mmCIF file of C-alpha atoms and ligand atoms in Angstrom:
data_model
loop_
_atom_site.group_PDB
_atom_site.id
_atom_site.type_symbol
_atom_site.label_atom_id
_atom_site.label_comp_id
_atom_site.label_asym_id
_atom_site.label_seq_id
_atom_site.Cartn_x
_atom_site.Cartn_y
_atom_site.Cartn_z
ATOM 1 C CA UNK A 250 15.339 20.600 -91.638
ATOM 2 C CA UNK A 251 12.812 18.553 -89.850
ATOM 3 C CA UNK A 252 10.656 20.785 -87.188
ATOM 4 C CA UNK A 253 11.884 19.304 -83.908
ATOM 5 C CA UNK A 254 9.280 19.867 -81.225
ATOM 6 C CA UNK A 255 10.485 21.908 -78.208
ATOM 7 C CA UNK A 256 10.740 19.788 -75.015
ATOM 8 C CA UNK A 257 8.684 21.654 -72.220
ATOM 9 C CA UNK A 258 10.779 23.111 -69.295
ATOM 10 C CA UNK A 259 8.358 21.054 -67.233
ATOM 11 C CA UNK A 260 9.933 17.723 -68.670
ATOM 12 C CA UNK A 261 13.999 19.271 -69.267
ATOM 13 C CA UNK A 262 13.918 20.458 -65.681
ATOM 14 C CA UNK A 263 12.273 17.603 -64.223
ATOM 15 C CA UNK A 264 15.568 15.723 -63.219
ATOM 16 C CA UNK A 265 16.643 19.155 -61.562
ATOM 17 C CA UNK A 266 13.621 19.443 -59.462
ATOM 18 C CA UNK A 267 13.660 15.917 -58.525
ATOM 19 C CA UNK A 268 17.353 16.529 -57.049
ATOM 20 C CA UNK A 269 16.048 19.801 -55.349
ATOM 21 C CA UNK A 270 12.830 17.410 -53.663
ATOM 22 C CA UNK A 271 15.328 14.919 -53.126
ATOM 23 C CA UNK A 272 17.883 17.378 -51.023
ATOM 24 C CA UNK A 273 14.716 18.232 -48.793
ATOM 25 C CA UNK A 274 14.443 14.941 -48.269
ATOM 26 C CA UNK A 275 17.741 14.426 -46.827
ATOM 27 C CA UNK A 276 17.568 17.400 -44.416
ATOM 28 C CA UNK A 277 14.319 16.710 -43.025
ATOM 29 C CA UNK A 278 13.737 16.140 -39.463
ATOM 30 C CA UNK A 279 11.025 14.345 -38.674
ATOM 31 C CA UNK A 280 8.038 11.879 -40.525
ATOM 32 C CA UNK A 281 5.851 15.083 -40.291
ATOM 33 C CA UNK A 282 8.084 16.769 -42.378
ATOM 34 C CA UNK A 283 8.720 14.094 -44.870
ATOM 35 C CA UNK A 284 4.878 13.605 -45.390
ATOM 36 C CA UNK A 285 4.565 17.241 -46.620
ATOM 37 C CA UNK A 286 7.093 16.963 -48.595
ATOM 38 C CA UNK A 287 5.846 14.049 -50.838
ATOM 39 C CA UNK A 288 2.355 15.353 -50.916
ATOM 40 C CA UNK A 289 4.425 18.466 -52.256
ATOM 41 C CA UNK A 290 6.302 16.527 -54.792
ATOM 42 C CA UNK A 291 3.292 14.319 -55.892
ATOM 43 C CA UNK A 292 0.614 17.210 -55.481
ATOM 44 C CA UNK A 293 -1.277 18.977 -58.426
ATOM 45 C CA UNK A 294 1.051 21.548 -58.782
ATOM 46 C CA UNK A 295 4.233 19.350 -57.621
ATOM 47 C CA UNK A 296 7.193 18.533 -60.803
ATOM 48 C CA UNK A 297 5.674 14.585 -61.355
ATOM 49 C CA UNK A 298 2.068 16.193 -61.764
ATOM 50 C CA UNK A 299 3.091 19.047 -63.776
ATOM 51 C CA UNK A 300 5.513 16.834 -65.840
ATOM 52 C CA UNK A 301 2.809 14.014 -66.835
ATOM 53 C CA UNK A 302 0.776 16.829 -67.965
ATOM 54 C CA UNK A 303 3.330 18.491 -70.248
ATOM 55 C CA UNK A 304 3.598 15.222 -71.942
ATOM 56 C CA UNK A 305 1.083 15.694 -74.570
ATOM 57 C CA UNK A 306 3.318 18.366 -75.880
ATOM 58 C CA UNK A 307 6.153 15.441 -76.425
ATOM 59 C CA UNK A 308 6.474 14.219 -79.723
ATOM 60 C CA UNK A 309 4.448 10.867 -79.879
ATOM 61 C CA UNK A 310 7.432 8.736 -80.165
ATOM 62 C CA UNK A 311 9.032 9.905 -77.190
ATOM 63 C CA UNK A 312 6.406 9.913 -74.863
ATOM 64 C CA UNK A 313 6.623 6.307 -74.069
ATOM 65 C CA UNK A 314 10.369 7.030 -72.961
ATOM 66 C CA UNK A 315 9.629 10.075 -71.344
ATOM 67 C CA UNK A 316 6.811 8.883 -69.538
ATOM 68 C CA UNK A 317 8.892 6.135 -67.763
ATOM 69 C CA UNK A 318 11.262 8.991 -66.928
ATOM 70 C CA UNK A 319 8.378 10.689 -65.328
ATOM 71 C CA UNK A 320 7.595 7.323 -63.393
ATOM 72 C CA UNK A 321 10.812 6.376 -62.380
ATOM 73 C CA UNK A 322 11.253 10.281 -60.721
ATOM 74 C CA UNK A 323 7.890 9.443 -58.833
ATOM 75 C CA UNK A 324 9.444 6.482 -57.750
ATOM 76 C CA UNK A 325 13.187 7.545 -56.659
ATOM 77 C CA UNK A 326 11.279 10.313 -54.619
ATOM 78 C CA UNK A 327 8.841 7.882 -52.875
ATOM 79 C CA UNK A 328 12.037 5.453 -52.154
ATOM 80 C CA UNK A 329 13.948 8.505 -50.627
ATOM 81 C CA UNK A 330 11.009 9.294 -48.731
ATOM 82 C CA UNK A 331 10.672 5.941 -47.392
ATOM 83 C CA UNK A 332 14.489 5.064 -46.222
ATOM 84 C CA UNK A 333 14.377 8.620 -44.602
ATOM 85 C CA UNK A 334 11.481 7.740 -42.947
ATOM 86 C CA UNK A 335 12.636 4.537 -41.390
ATOM 87 C CA UNK A 336 15.871 6.104 -40.304
ATOM 88 C CA UNK A 337 14.397 9.077 -38.616
ATOM 89 C CA UNK A 338 11.791 6.393 -36.618
ATOM 90 C CA UNK A 339 15.334 4.688 -35.428
ATOM 91 C CA UNK A 340 16.640 8.616 -34.492
ATOM 92 C CA UNK A 341 13.438 9.280 -33.038
ATOM 93 C CA UNK A 342 13.299 6.316 -30.579
ATOM 94 C CA UNK A 343 17.244 7.035 -29.770
ATOM 95 C CA UNK A 344 16.656 10.390 -28.686
ATOM 96 C CA UNK A 345 13.418 9.300 -26.817
ATOM 97 C CA UNK A 346 15.341 6.941 -25.059
ATOM 98 C CA UNK A 347 17.698 8.959 -24.273
ATOM 99 C CA UNK A 348 15.459 11.481 -22.599
ATOM 100 C CA UNK A 349 13.674 9.342 -20.356
ATOM 101 C CA UNK A 350 16.833 7.253 -19.436
ATOM 102 C CA UNK A 351 17.334 7.235 -15.677
ATOM 103 C CA UNK A 352 20.734 7.977 -13.809
ATOM 104 C CA UNK A 353 20.821 5.141 -11.744
ATOM 105 C CA UNK A 354 24.519 6.088 -10.458
ATOM 106 C CA UNK A 355 22.526 9.404 -9.605
ATOM 107 C CA UNK A 356 22.924 10.368 -5.576
ATOM 108 C CA UNK A 357 20.380 12.817 -4.251
ATOM 109 C CA UNK A 358 22.205 13.974 -0.794
ATOM 110 C CA UNK A 359 23.895 11.531 1.325
ATOM 111 C CA UNK A 360 22.359 8.271 1.182
ATOM 112 C CA UNK A 361 21.496 6.786 4.672
ATOM 113 C CA UNK A 362 20.202 3.037 5.806
ATOM 114 C CA UNK A 363 16.506 2.917 6.139
ATOM 115 C CA UNK A 364 15.409 1.824 9.727
ATOM 116 C CA UNK A 365 12.111 -0.180 10.996
ATOM 117 C CA UNK A 366 8.956 1.959 11.556
ATOM 118 C CA UNK A 367 8.451 3.336 14.628
ATOM 119 C CA UNK A 368 4.986 1.281 15.233
ATOM 120 C CA UNK A 369 6.832 -2.039 14.372
ATOM 121 C CA UNK A 370 9.732 -0.790 16.865
ATOM 122 C CA UNK A 371 6.824 -0.433 19.378
ATOM 123 C CA UNK A 372 5.850 -3.775 18.405
ATOM 124 C CA UNK A 373 8.811 -5.368 19.134
ATOM 125 C CA UNK A 374 9.585 -3.907 22.162
ATOM 126 C CA UNK A 375 6.522 -5.205 23.841
ATOM 127 C CA UNK A 376 6.954 -8.548 22.219
ATOM 128 C CA UNK A 377 10.433 -8.881 23.777
ATOM 129 C CA UNK A 378 9.063 -7.509 26.997
ATOM 130 C CA UNK A 379 6.973 -10.248 26.955
ATOM 131 C CA UNK A 380 8.803 -12.777 25.918
ATOM 132 C CA UNK A 381 11.182 -12.107 28.626
ATOM 133 C CA UNK A 382 8.333 -13.034 30.832
ATOM 134 C CA UNK A 383 7.923 -16.239 29.399
ATOM 135 C CA UNK A 384 5.032 -15.314 27.001
ATOM 136 C CA UNK A 385 5.230 -16.686 23.466
ATOM 137 C CA UNK A 386 3.702 -14.734 20.295
ATOM 138 C CA UNK A 387 0.344 -15.977 18.948
ATOM 139 C CA UNK A 388 -1.414 -14.825 16.201
ATOM 140 C CA UNK A 389 -4.998 -14.778 14.526
ATOM 141 C CA UNK A 390 -6.459 -13.993 10.891
ATOM 142 C CA UNK A 391 -7.534 -10.272 10.327
ATOM 143 C CA UNK A 392 -10.560 -11.245 8.894
ATOM 144 C CA UNK A 393 -12.871 -13.292 11.168
ATOM 145 C CA UNK A 394 -16.417 -14.689 11.658
ATOM 146 C CA UNK A 395 -18.565 -13.278 14.234
ATOM 147 C CA UNK A 396 -18.108 -16.217 16.040
ATOM 148 C CA UNK A 397 -14.964 -15.691 17.028
ATOM 149 C CA UNK A 398 -14.995 -12.145 17.168
ATOM 150 C CA UNK A 399 -18.377 -11.790 19.575
ATOM 151 C CA UNK A 400 -20.291 -14.922 20.391
ATOM 152 C CA UNK A 401 -17.063 -16.666 21.983
ATOM 153 C CA UNK A 402 -16.213 -13.732 23.577
ATOM 154 C CA UNK A 403 -19.590 -13.491 25.292
ATOM 155 C CA UNK A 404 -20.659 -10.799 22.647
ATOM 156 C CA UNK A 405 -24.043 -12.518 21.455
ATOM 157 C CA UNK A 406 -26.160 -10.873 18.814
ATOM 158 C CA UNK A 407 -27.727 -8.183 20.304
ATOM 159 C CA UNK A 408 -25.373 -7.560 22.935
ATOM 160 C CA UNK A 409 -24.887 -3.751 22.788
ATOM 161 C CA UNK A 410 -21.498 -4.360 23.116
ATOM 162 C CA UNK A 411 -21.718 -5.143 19.348
ATOM 163 C CA UNK A 412 -22.855 -1.737 18.753
ATOM 164 C CA UNK A 413 -20.205 -0.437 20.556
ATOM 165 C CA UNK A 414 -17.136 -1.783 18.207
ATOM 166 C CA UNK A 415 -18.481 0.253 14.952
ATOM 167 C CA UNK A 416 -17.125 -3.276 13.295
ATOM 168 C CA UNK A 417 -16.510 -3.377 9.668
ATOM 169 C CA UNK A 418 -18.275 -6.271 8.026
ATOM 170 C CA UNK A 419 -17.334 -8.282 4.583
ATOM 171 C CA UNK A 420 -19.440 -9.347 2.095
ATOM 172 C CA UNK A 421 -19.187 -12.984 2.429
ATOM 173 C CA UNK A 422 -21.924 -15.857 3.503
ATOM 174 C CA UNK A 423 -25.136 -14.928 5.854
ATOM 175 C CA UNK A 424 -25.249 -11.181 6.115
ATOM 176 C CA UNK A 425 -23.074 -10.183 9.275
ATOM 177 C CA UNK A 426 -21.125 -13.382 9.564
ATOM 178 C CA UNK A 427 -17.964 -11.708 8.622
ATOM 179 C CA UNK A 428 -15.942 -8.945 10.222
ATOM 180 C CA UNK A 429 -12.432 -7.405 10.238
ATOM 181 C CA UNK A 430 -11.641 -7.935 13.494
ATOM 182 C CA UNK A 431 -12.370 -5.216 15.745
ATOM 183 C CA UNK A 432 -10.009 -6.592 18.415
ATOM 184 C CA UNK A 433 -6.985 -9.342 18.814
ATOM 185 C CA UNK A 434 -9.108 -10.398 21.419
ATOM 186 C CA UNK A 435 -10.637 -13.536 18.985
ATOM 187 C CA UNK A 436 -6.926 -14.571 18.871
ATOM 188 C CA UNK A 437 -7.448 -16.057 22.964
ATOM 189 C CA UNK A 438 -10.432 -18.283 21.215
ATOM 190 C CA UNK A 439 -8.172 -19.346 18.507
ATOM 191 C CA UNK A 440 -5.349 -20.142 20.754
ATOM 192 C CA UNK A 441 -7.597 -21.550 23.656
ATOM 193 C CA UNK A 442 -8.587 -24.325 20.452
ATOM 194 C CA UNK A 443 -5.288 -24.784 19.273
ATOM 195 C CA UNK A 444 -3.154 -25.648 22.469
ATOM 196 C CA UNK A 445 -3.884 -27.165 25.911
ATOM 197 C CA UNK A 446 -3.044 -25.223 28.825
ATOM 198 C CA UNK A 447 -1.207 -23.854 30.961
ATOM 199 C CA UNK A 448 -1.194 -20.952 28.216
ATOM 200 C CA UNK A 449 1.043 -17.546 28.332
ATOM 201 C CA UNK A 450 0.821 -15.823 24.879
ATOM 202 C CA UNK A 451 0.579 -12.592 23.700
ATOM 203 C CA UNK A 452 -1.128 -11.425 20.680
ATOM 204 C CA UNK A 453 -0.340 -8.540 18.730
ATOM 205 C CA UNK A 454 -1.639 -7.077 15.625
ATOM 206 C CA UNK A 455 -3.827 -4.878 13.435
ATOM 207 C CA UNK A 456 -7.345 -4.300 14.208
ATOM 208 C CA UNK A 457 -10.094 -2.748 12.263
ATOM 209 C CA UNK A 458 -12.941 -0.376 13.087
ATOM 210 C CA UNK A 459 -15.460 2.252 11.331
ATOM 211 C CA UNK A 460 -13.769 5.250 12.522
ATOM 212 C CA UNK A 461 -12.983 8.391 10.854
ATOM 213 C CA UNK A 462 -9.556 9.550 10.946
ATOM 214 C CA UNK A 463 -8.402 12.033 13.438
ATOM 215 C CA UNK A 464 -4.897 12.718 15.375
ATOM 216 C CA UNK A 465 -6.215 9.886 18.119
ATOM 217 C CA UNK A 466 -8.053 7.611 15.909
ATOM 218 C CA UNK A 467 -7.364 5.445 12.944
ATOM 219 C CA UNK A 468 -9.682 2.924 11.216
ATOM 220 C CA UNK A 469 -6.848 0.439 10.788
ATOM 221 C CA UNK A 470 -4.638 0.260 14.108
ATOM 222 C CA UNK A 471 -2.948 -2.049 16.258
ATOM 223 C CA UNK A 472 -3.584 -4.216 19.625
ATOM 224 C CA UNK A 473 -1.501 -6.388 22.011
ATOM 225 C CA UNK A 474 -3.681 -9.138 23.400
ATOM 226 C CA UNK A 475 -2.578 -10.850 26.340
ATOM 227 C CA UNK A 476 -3.821 -14.639 27.624
ATOM 228 C CA UNK A 477 -2.744 -17.019 30.600
ATOM 229 C CA UNK A 478 -4.679 -19.892 31.741
ATOM 230 C CA UNK A 479 -3.159 -22.013 34.590
ATOM 231 C CA UNK A 480 -4.873 -23.455 37.605
ATOM 232 C CA UNK A 481 -5.708 -21.098 39.996
ATOM 233 C CA UNK A 482 -5.088 -17.854 38.195
ATOM 234 C CA UNK A 483 -6.743 -14.810 39.591
ATOM 235 C CA UNK A 484 -6.787 -11.114 39.596
ATOM 236 C CA UNK A 485 -3.607 -10.736 42.097
ATOM 237 C CA UNK A 486 -1.773 -12.338 39.058
ATOM 238 C CA UNK A 487 -2.730 -9.669 36.468
ATOM 239 C CA UNK A 488 -2.531 -7.201 38.834
ATOM 240 C CA UNK A 489 1.327 -8.510 39.733
ATOM 241 C CA UNK A 490 1.871 -9.002 35.762
ATOM 242 C CA UNK A 491 0.636 -5.547 34.835
ATOM 243 C CA UNK A 492 2.956 -4.231 37.223
ATOM 244 C CA UNK A 493 6.399 -6.399 36.107
ATOM 245 C CA UNK A 494 5.444 -5.559 32.534
ATOM 246 C CA UNK A 495 5.201 -1.683 33.154
ATOM 247 C CA UNK A 496 8.534 -1.883 34.879
ATOM 248 C CA UNK A 497 10.418 -3.962 31.897
ATOM 249 C CA UNK A 498 8.832 -2.139 29.309
ATOM 250 C CA UNK A 499 8.999 1.817 30.944
ATOM 251 C CA UNK A 500 11.194 1.750 34.164
ATOM 252 C CA UNK A 501 11.547 0.970 37.549
ATOM 253 C CA UNK A 502 10.186 4.351 38.313
ATOM 254 C CA UNK A 503 7.112 3.681 36.704
ATOM 255 C CA UNK A 504 3.945 1.820 38.511
ATOM 256 C CA UNK A 505 0.576 0.434 37.628
ATOM 257 C CA UNK A 506 -2.928 -0.089 38.923
ATOM 258 C CA UNK A 507 -6.328 -1.292 38.052
ATOM 259 C CA UNK A 508 -9.707 0.308 37.984
ATOM 260 C CA UNK A 509 -12.983 -1.659 38.098
ATOM 261 C CA UNK A 510 -14.916 -1.364 34.640
ATOM 262 C CA UNK A 511 -16.623 -3.877 32.439
ATOM 263 C CA UNK A 512 -15.974 -6.019 29.798
ATOM 264 C CA UNK A 513 -17.947 -9.107 28.631
ATOM 265 C CA UNK A 514 -15.437 -11.490 28.250
ATOM 266 C CA UNK A 515 -13.930 -10.724 31.755
ATOM 267 C CA UNK A 516 -15.352 -11.027 35.272
ATOM 268 C CA UNK A 517 -14.512 -8.983 37.276
ATOM 269 C CA UNK A 518 -12.782 -6.782 34.648
ATOM 270 C CA UNK A 519 -10.677 -3.880 35.254
ATOM 271 C CA UNK A 520 -9.275 -0.740 33.062
ATOM 272 C CA UNK A 521 -5.294 -0.496 33.561
ATOM 273 C CA UNK A 522 -3.302 2.603 33.709
ATOM 274 C CA UNK A 523 0.342 3.310 34.309
ATOM 275 C CA UNK A 524 1.855 5.650 36.521
ATOM 276 C CA UNK A 525 4.674 7.957 35.222
ATOM 277 C CA UNK A 526 7.583 8.965 37.364
ATOM 278 C CA UNK A 527 5.769 12.509 37.766
ATOM 279 C CA UNK A 528 2.742 11.033 39.249
ATOM 280 C CA UNK A 529 0.561 11.434 36.263
ATOM 281 C CA UNK A 530 -1.617 8.668 35.362
ATOM 282 C CA UNK A 531 -2.054 7.027 31.828
ATOM 283 C CA UNK A 532 -4.921 5.156 30.944
ATOM 284 C CA UNK A 533 -3.572 1.905 28.839
ATOM 285 C CA UNK A 534 -6.047 -0.717 28.349
ATOM 286 C CA UNK A 535 -8.524 -3.393 29.392
ATOM 287 C CA UNK A 536 -7.917 -6.466 31.562
ATOM 288 C CA UNK A 537 -9.811 -8.487 33.744
ATOM 289 C CA UNK A 538 -10.593 -12.326 34.744
ATOM 290 C CA UNK A 539 -11.480 -14.967 31.884
ATOM 291 C CA UNK A 540 -15.621 -15.221 32.086
ATOM 292 C CA UNK A 541 -16.261 -19.172 31.687
ATOM 293 C CA UNK A 542 -18.645 -18.933 29.028
ATOM 294 C CA UNK A 543 -14.992 -17.799 27.320
ATOM 295 C CA UNK A 544 -12.954 -20.305 28.516
ATOM 296 C CA UNK A 545 -15.785 -22.997 27.658
ATOM 297 C CA UNK A 546 -15.916 -21.135 24.067
ATOM 298 C CA UNK A 547 -12.004 -22.449 23.541
ATOM 299 C CA UNK A 548 -13.008 -25.702 24.760
ATOM 300 C CA UNK A 549 -11.346 -25.398 27.983
ATOM 301 C CA UNK A 550 -13.361 -26.380 31.279
ATOM 302 C CA UNK A 551 -13.501 -23.260 33.904
ATOM 303 C CA UNK A 552 -13.562 -25.883 36.908
ATOM 304 C CA UNK A 553 -10.101 -27.160 36.207
ATOM 305 C CA UNK A 554 -8.827 -24.189 34.611
ATOM 306 C CA UNK A 555 -8.330 -19.689 35.496
ATOM 307 C CA UNK A 556 -7.030 -17.306 33.789
ATOM 308 C CA UNK A 557 -6.405 -13.802 32.973
ATOM 309 C CA UNK A 558 -6.482 -11.317 30.056
ATOM 310 C CA UNK A 559 -5.716 -7.915 28.711
ATOM 311 C CA UNK A 560 -5.548 -6.075 25.878
ATOM 312 C CA UNK A 561 -4.121 -2.519 24.518
ATOM 313 C CA UNK A 562 -3.188 -0.435 21.724
ATOM 314 C CA UNK A 563 -0.161 -0.485 20.571
ATOM 315 C CA UNK A 564 -0.204 2.839 17.842
ATOM 316 C CA UNK A 565 -1.090 4.751 21.575
ATOM 317 C CA UNK A 566 2.588 4.001 22.662
ATOM 318 C CA UNK A 567 3.808 5.192 19.985
ATOM 319 C CA UNK A 568 2.010 8.285 20.498
ATOM 320 C CA UNK A 569 2.858 8.699 24.176
ATOM 321 C CA UNK A 570 6.242 7.258 23.633
ATOM 322 C CA UNK A 571 7.735 9.880 20.924
ATOM 323 C CA UNK A 572 5.169 12.688 21.391
ATOM 324 C CA UNK A 573 3.392 12.125 18.146
ATOM 325 C CA UNK A 574 0.228 14.707 18.811
ATOM 326 C CA UNK A 575 -0.954 13.541 15.240
ATOM 327 C CA UNK A 576 -1.372 10.011 14.592
ATOM 328 C CA UNK A 577 -2.038 10.200 10.770
ATOM 329 C CA UNK A 578 1.378 11.693 10.271
ATOM 330 C CA UNK A 579 2.574 7.974 11.346
ATOM 331 C CA UNK A 580 1.313 6.112 8.441
ATOM 332 C CA UNK A 581 1.499 8.739 5.658
ATOM 333 C CA UNK A 582 5.163 7.459 4.996
ATOM 334 C CA UNK A 583 6.608 10.766 4.704
ATOM 335 C CA UNK A 584 10.126 10.150 5.112
ATOM 336 C CA UNK A 585 10.647 13.872 6.876
ATOM 337 C CA UNK A 586 8.259 12.383 9.736
ATOM 338 C CA UNK A 587 9.744 9.160 9.537
ATOM 339 C CA UNK A 588 13.225 10.008 10.216
ATOM 340 C CA UNK A 589 12.761 11.794 13.233
ATOM 341 C CA UNK A 590 12.369 8.460 14.892
HETATM 342 N N1 DAH B 1495 -10.853 -6.090 23.615
HETATM 343 C C1 DAH B 1495 -10.636 -4.947 23.806
HETATM 344 C C2 DAH B 1495 -11.253 -3.546 23.242
HETATM 345 O O1 DAH B 1495 -10.567 -3.943 22.003
HETATM 346 C C3 DAH B 1495 -9.458 -4.746 24.910
HETATM 347 C C4 DAH B 1495 -9.716 -6.031 25.981
HETATM 348 C C5 DAH B 1495 -10.185 -5.365 27.113
HETATM 349 C C6 DAH B 1495 -8.765 -6.737 25.880
HETATM 350 C C7 DAH B 1495 -10.037 -6.533 28.286
HETATM 351 C C8 DAH B 1495 -8.801 -7.800 26.989
HETATM 352 C C9 DAH B 1495 -9.656 -7.746 28.490
HETATM 353 O O2 DAH B 1495 -8.173 -8.652 27.010
HETATM 354 O O3 DAH B 1495 -9.331 -8.597 28.857
HETATM 355 O O4 DAH B 1495 -11.184 -2.679 23.428
#
């Protein structure tokens, strides 16, 4: 009887070992786990490698077919790992999408309709009051030339009033030639250039100054400008218009007064205050009879036409009207604050 060499266990048990690996592959839960299974199966002490090493003990006539079986075993494991990896990728993606999914039907609390911002409300109420008095609304750009913001308003270069404005300059053209408008007054000039008198306009809008924000100041705030140009207009018309506005906006029990002051763009100039029903006075803004130089800058002949102008802050209105102690709160967009108005 010829001596039949024993088949080494590394080879005879290869089929069972591969099946065990395939079972692990099937139950693997992540791509990392699959990588570990594959390197264990094909590594130094894994079933594939040990079977290959054992081939030296196999009868040379059978080596070729045994070698093919070992190679097939390796391919089987690799194919199963790849298939499982693809399946897991899809499952992982599905899980991630599921986890990140937003429930758009979810409602937190009771949904409420929004409302316009209290500043916009004040802005629109002011517009309404002046429109009711026959004014129209004018606009101008936020980024201005220093000519419109200063020179044309009788504030030439070197004038001390320029320093008082704490301007924010824009890096454009010659240094100091472009500025974020520090007040709404340049709209006076733009309007005079754009339309023939008589002019009755208001110009509400955003203005900018190099101010550190505190309870009553913000570097970005809002003003409303007024300009009237007509024949024979003087201080009495200004006083009458301010009084009429005060009563229309605040109520019949409110009154106004003018107090002498100085502004480069008006002569004479006045601060205007309003009196509350309790008798207390509140400083509101600046005003005056338009300076002849300003009329000329706007292309209007001061011999033929005259006018008055005024300007005041809108944010302050909001503060007074609603008793807002810290103005910064009005612009952080915290719904708990805004909901109160
Ligand atoms: N532009 C001034 C400022 O920002 C306010 C002002 C004062 C406007 C007098 C006017 C005016 O039109 O006549 O402080």
